[in-house]
Amino acid sequence: MSKDIGSSQSRSELMEGWRNAAREYGLDHVTLSAAPTAQDRHIGPLVRETTLPTEFYREFDRLEFLRHCPTIPHIARSIMHNTWSLGNDGKTPDFDCPPEFSDLMRRFDLLMGIIFSLTSVDGHRYVVRYDGKRSSLAQPEINELSMLSTQAFDVFDRLRRTAGNTNVLSARELEVVRWTAQGKTSLEIGQILSLSDHTVNAYMTNAIRKLDCVNRTQLVAKAIRMKIIS
């Protein structure tokens, strides 16, 4: 698994190898996101890569559950890993959360998880998160996952920094820009991609920033000129 991750030539290859490696530990999903802060209200725009279904993040952000996420305070004060659990029955969480929160997690079989904080070479903080429905991880497993996360993140960071024009934007940002180029509004794009218009606007803002533009019109023109979209 480690060899597959190290030899990845694209982010899609990386995520496939990363998910396969996570499954060796009984974990079903892996997510890489910018580190959320107490000011963030939605997780969707922070996500860089994930194997979780879009429907999960759409509902998570619609209900603004980020404020109930037990990992946020931990990320702010520590770089150590952090675990959480809803219990084997999914109804006995080890953190304070409303019933609707645990209901959503159970619906997607996300009964436990662990996060690792990482920093890119240019100083940006990221979080690697694993989710599953297994029992608690043993310390040796946590140590191995920490090393795996560091290796996979280093590959991601390398791909991010050396990517060609088509990889400047994340897959979701690229979708939003493509639909914008076709004249769709944020509301229409949200309906097409099953996202809120707030999340669509956040993706758009990220794309505008990444391509050093000032508005959507300039963004679309520059994306076409750079052949990111056609």
Short mmCIF file of C-alpha atoms in Angstrom, two decimals:
data_model
loop_
_atom_site.label_atom_id
_atom_site.label_comp_id
_atom_site.label_asym_id
_atom_site.label_seq_id
_atom_site.Cartn_x
_atom_site.Cartn_y
_atom_site.Cartn_z
CA MET A 1 0.00 0.00 0.00
CA SER A 2 2.79 2.39 0.93
CA LYS A 3 4.44 1.79 -2.45
CA ASP A 4 1.18 2.50 -4.29
CA ILE A 5 0.79 5.81 -2.47
CA GLY A 6 4.40 6.83 -3.03
CA SER A 7 4.21 6.17 -6.76
CA SER A 8 0.94 8.10 -7.29
CA GLN A 9 1.09 10.44 -10.27
CA SER A 10 -2.30 12.10 -9.74
CA ARG A 11 -4.61 12.94 -6.88
CA SER A 12 -7.11 10.32 -8.03
CA GLU A 13 -4.39 7.64 -7.90
CA LEU A 14 -3.35 8.88 -4.48
CA MET A 15 -6.87 8.71 -3.08
CA GLU A 16 -7.43 5.22 -4.44
CA GLY A 17 -4.24 3.96 -2.82
CA TRP A 18 -4.96 5.90 0.37
CA ARG A 19 -8.44 4.47 0.72
CA ASN A 20 -7.17 0.93 0.11
CA ALA A 21 -4.55 1.47 2.82
CA ALA A 22 -7.17 2.79 5.24
CA ARG A 23 -9.30 -0.29 4.65
CA GLU A 24 -6.42 -2.43 5.87
CA TYR A 25 -7.17 -0.89 9.26
CA GLY A 26 -10.91 -1.43 9.01
CA LEU A 27 -11.54 2.21 8.14
CA ASP A 28 -13.94 2.99 5.33
CA HIS A 29 -13.19 6.59 4.38
CA VAL A 30 -10.34 9.07 4.27
CA THR A 31 -10.67 12.85 3.97
CA LEU A 32 -8.07 15.55 3.50
CA SER A 33 -9.18 19.10 4.27
CA ALA A 34 -7.84 22.48 5.24
CA ALA A 35 -7.85 22.70 9.02
CA PRO A 36 -11.19 24.17 10.15
CA THR A 37 -11.28 27.02 12.64
CA ALA A 38 -13.89 28.20 15.14
CA GLN A 39 -15.03 30.74 12.55
CA ASP A 40 -15.83 28.16 9.86
CA ARG A 41 -19.46 27.09 9.57
CA HIS A 42 -19.23 24.65 6.65
CA ILE A 43 -16.81 21.81 6.00
CA GLY A 44 -17.52 21.32 2.29
CA PRO A 45 -15.41 24.24 1.02
CA LEU A 46 -12.48 23.11 3.17
CA VAL A 47 -12.35 19.59 1.77
CA ARG A 48 -9.58 18.97 -0.74
CA GLU A 49 -10.09 15.23 -1.29
CA THR A 50 -12.48 12.71 0.26
CA THR A 51 -14.02 9.30 -0.28
CA LEU A 52 -17.15 10.25 1.69
CA PRO A 53 -20.32 10.68 -0.39
CA THR A 54 -21.40 14.16 -1.41
CA GLU A 55 -24.76 13.58 0.27
CA PHE A 56 -23.07 13.38 3.66
CA TYR A 57 -21.35 16.76 3.37
CA ARG A 58 -24.44 18.38 1.88
CA GLU A 59 -26.54 17.37 4.90
CA PHE A 60 -23.71 18.05 7.36
CA ASP A 61 -23.35 21.61 6.10
CA ARG A 62 -27.09 22.22 5.70
CA LEU A 63 -27.52 21.57 9.41
CA GLU A 64 -24.30 23.45 10.25
CA PHE A 65 -22.99 20.53 12.26
CA LEU A 66 -19.41 21.74 12.12
CA ARG A 67 -20.10 23.63 15.33
CA HIS A 68 -20.77 20.29 17.07
CA CYS A 69 -17.66 18.58 15.70
CA PRO A 70 -15.49 17.50 18.66
CA THR A 71 -12.28 17.86 16.66
CA ILE A 72 -12.45 21.64 16.15
CA PRO A 73 -11.36 22.69 19.67
CA HIS A 74 -8.67 20.01 19.62
CA ILE A 75 -7.23 21.18 16.29
CA ALA A 76 -7.00 24.72 17.63
CA ARG A 77 -4.92 23.77 20.66
CA SER A 78 -2.90 20.70 19.66
CA ILE A 79 -1.12 19.00 16.78
CA MET A 80 -1.62 15.58 18.35
CA HIS A 81 -4.06 13.07 16.88
CA ASN A 82 -7.64 13.03 18.15
CA THR A 83 -10.18 10.21 18.21
CA TRP A 84 -13.95 10.18 18.59
CA SER A 85 -16.63 7.52 18.84
CA LEU A 86 -20.39 7.13 18.88
CA GLY A 87 -20.05 3.76 20.61
CA ASN A 88 -20.61 0.33 19.11
CA ASP A 89 -24.34 0.97 18.98
CA GLY A 90 -23.91 4.44 17.48
CA LYS A 91 -25.93 5.90 20.34
CA THR A 92 -23.36 6.40 23.09
CA PRO A 93 -21.05 9.19 21.88
CA ASP A 94 -17.96 10.13 23.85
CA PHE A 95 -18.60 13.81 23.13
CA ASP A 96 -21.54 16.19 23.43
CA CYS A 97 -23.67 16.14 20.29
CA PRO A 98 -27.36 16.57 19.43
CA PRO A 99 -29.35 13.47 18.42
CA GLU A 100 -29.57 14.75 14.83
CA PHE A 101 -25.79 14.76 14.62
CA SER A 102 -25.41 11.14 15.70
CA ASP A 103 -28.36 10.16 13.49
CA LEU A 104 -26.57 11.52 10.44
CA MET A 105 -23.33 9.76 11.33
CA ARG A 106 -25.12 6.46 11.86
CA ARG A 107 -26.91 6.80 8.54
CA PHE A 108 -23.55 6.76 6.78
CA ASP A 109 -21.99 4.14 9.10
CA LEU A 110 -19.54 6.66 10.57
CA LEU A 111 -19.37 5.40 14.13
CA MET A 112 -15.78 6.31 14.95
CA GLY A 113 -12.86 8.20 13.56
CA ILE A 114 -9.43 9.69 14.05
CA ILE A 115 -7.77 12.86 12.77
CA PHE A 116 -4.16 13.89 12.26
CA SER A 117 -2.98 17.48 11.85
CA LEU A 118 -0.36 18.17 9.18
CA THR A 119 1.36 21.25 7.78
CA SER A 120 2.35 21.82 4.15
CA VAL A 121 5.76 23.13 3.13
CA ASP A 122 4.24 26.57 2.61
CA GLY A 123 2.85 26.65 6.14
CA HIS A 124 -0.82 25.82 5.56
CA ARG A 125 -2.48 23.52 8.10
CA TYR A 126 -4.44 20.48 6.96
CA VAL A 127 -6.34 17.67 8.62
CA VAL A 128 -6.41 14.01 7.60
CA ARG A 129 -9.51 12.25 8.87
CA TYR A 130 -10.42 8.56 8.83
CA ASP A 131 -13.96 7.30 9.44
CA GLY A 132 -15.37 3.84 9.93
CA LYS A 133 -17.49 1.58 12.06
CA ARG A 134 -14.88 -0.57 13.78
CA SER A 135 -13.90 -0.69 17.45
CA SER A 136 -11.35 1.70 18.88
CA LEU A 137 -7.90 1.77 17.33
CA ALA A 138 -4.97 0.31 19.27
CA GLN A 139 -1.91 2.50 19.81
CA PRO A 140 0.28 0.56 17.34
CA GLU A 141 -2.43 1.09 14.67
CA ILE A 142 -2.54 4.79 15.47
CA ASN A 143 1.23 5.01 15.10
CA GLU A 144 1.11 3.29 11.72
CA LEU A 145 -1.75 5.47 10.52
CA SER A 146 0.20 8.54 11.56
CA MET A 147 3.13 7.47 9.38
CA LEU A 148 0.78 6.58 6.53
CA SER A 149 -0.91 9.97 6.77
CA THR A 150 2.40 11.80 6.67
CA GLN A 151 3.55 9.87 3.62
CA ALA A 152 0.27 10.32 1.73
CA PHE A 153 0.09 14.01 2.63
CA ASP A 154 3.64 14.57 1.38
CA VAL A 155 2.58 13.06 -1.96
CA PHE A 156 -0.53 15.25 -2.04
CA ASP A 157 1.52 18.35 -1.25
CA ARG A 158 4.00 17.50 -4.00
CA LEU A 159 1.22 16.96 -6.52
CA ARG A 160 -0.46 20.17 -5.40
CA ARG A 161 2.69 22.23 -5.85
CA THR A 162 3.85 20.70 -9.10
CA ALA A 163 0.46 20.18 -10.74
CA GLY A 164 -0.25 21.37 -14.23
CA ASN A 165 -2.96 23.90 -14.94
CA THR A 166 -5.76 21.33 -14.92
CA ASN A 167 -4.95 20.45 -11.31
CA VAL A 168 -4.84 23.99 -9.95
CA LEU A 169 -8.48 23.63 -8.92
CA SER A 170 -10.00 20.78 -6.94
CA ALA A 171 -12.44 18.50 -8.75
CA ARG A 172 -15.42 20.22 -7.13
CA GLU A 173 -14.11 23.73 -7.86
CA LEU A 174 -13.57 22.69 -11.46
CA GLU A 175 -17.17 21.49 -11.73
CA VAL A 176 -18.46 24.78 -10.36
CA VAL A 177 -16.36 26.80 -12.82
CA ARG A 178 -17.50 24.65 -15.74
CA TRP A 179 -21.17 25.14 -14.91
CA THR A 180 -20.59 28.86 -14.37
CA ALA A 181 -19.05 29.06 -17.84
CA GLN A 182 -22.29 27.57 -19.16
CA GLY A 183 -24.27 30.43 -17.62
CA LYS A 184 -25.61 28.64 -14.57
CA THR A 185 -26.29 30.56 -11.35
CA SER A 186 -25.10 29.40 -7.93
CA LEU A 187 -28.61 28.18 -7.14
CA GLU A 188 -28.78 26.18 -10.37
CA ILE A 189 -25.30 24.74 -9.85
CA GLY A 190 -26.25 23.75 -6.33
CA GLN A 191 -29.28 21.88 -7.63
CA ILE A 192 -27.17 20.10 -10.26
CA LEU A 193 -24.41 19.11 -7.81
CA SER A 194 -26.66 18.60 -4.77
CA LEU A 195 -24.97 21.42 -2.86
CA SER A 196 -26.26 24.52 -1.13
CA ASP A 197 -25.76 27.80 -2.97
CA HIS A 198 -23.62 28.89 0.00
CA THR A 199 -21.25 25.97 -0.60
CA VAL A 200 -21.19 26.66 -4.34
CA ASN A 201 -20.25 30.28 -3.64
CA ALA A 202 -17.49 29.11 -1.30
CA TYR A 203 -16.05 26.87 -4.04
CA MET A 204 -16.29 29.79 -6.43
CA THR A 205 -14.47 32.09 -4.01
CA ASN A 206 -11.69 29.51 -3.64
CA ALA A 207 -11.34 29.22 -7.42
CA ILE A 208 -11.24 33.02 -7.84
CA ARG A 209 -8.51 33.23 -5.21
CA LYS A 210 -6.45 30.37 -6.67
CA LEU A 211 -6.47 31.85 -10.15
CA ASP A 212 -5.86 35.37 -8.84
CA CYS A 213 -9.07 36.83 -10.27
CA VAL A 214 -11.48 39.46 -9.01
CA ASN A 215 -14.86 38.09 -10.14
CA ARG A 216 -16.60 35.21 -11.89
CA THR A 217 -16.34 36.74 -15.34
CA GLN A 218 -12.59 37.06 -15.10
CA LEU A 219 -12.37 33.59 -13.56
CA VAL A 220 -14.17 31.92 -16.47
CA ALA A 221 -12.13 33.86 -19.03
CA LYS A 222 -8.86 32.95 -17.35
CA ALA A 223 -9.85 29.28 -16.91
CA ILE A 224 -10.58 29.09 -20.65
CA ARG A 225 -7.34 30.86 -21.52
CA MET A 226 -5.36 28.49 -19.30
CA LYS A 227 -7.27 25.57 -20.89
CA ILE A 228 -8.52 24.44 -17.50
CA ILE A 229 -11.96 24.35 -19.11
CA SER A 230 -12.93 24.46 -22.78
#
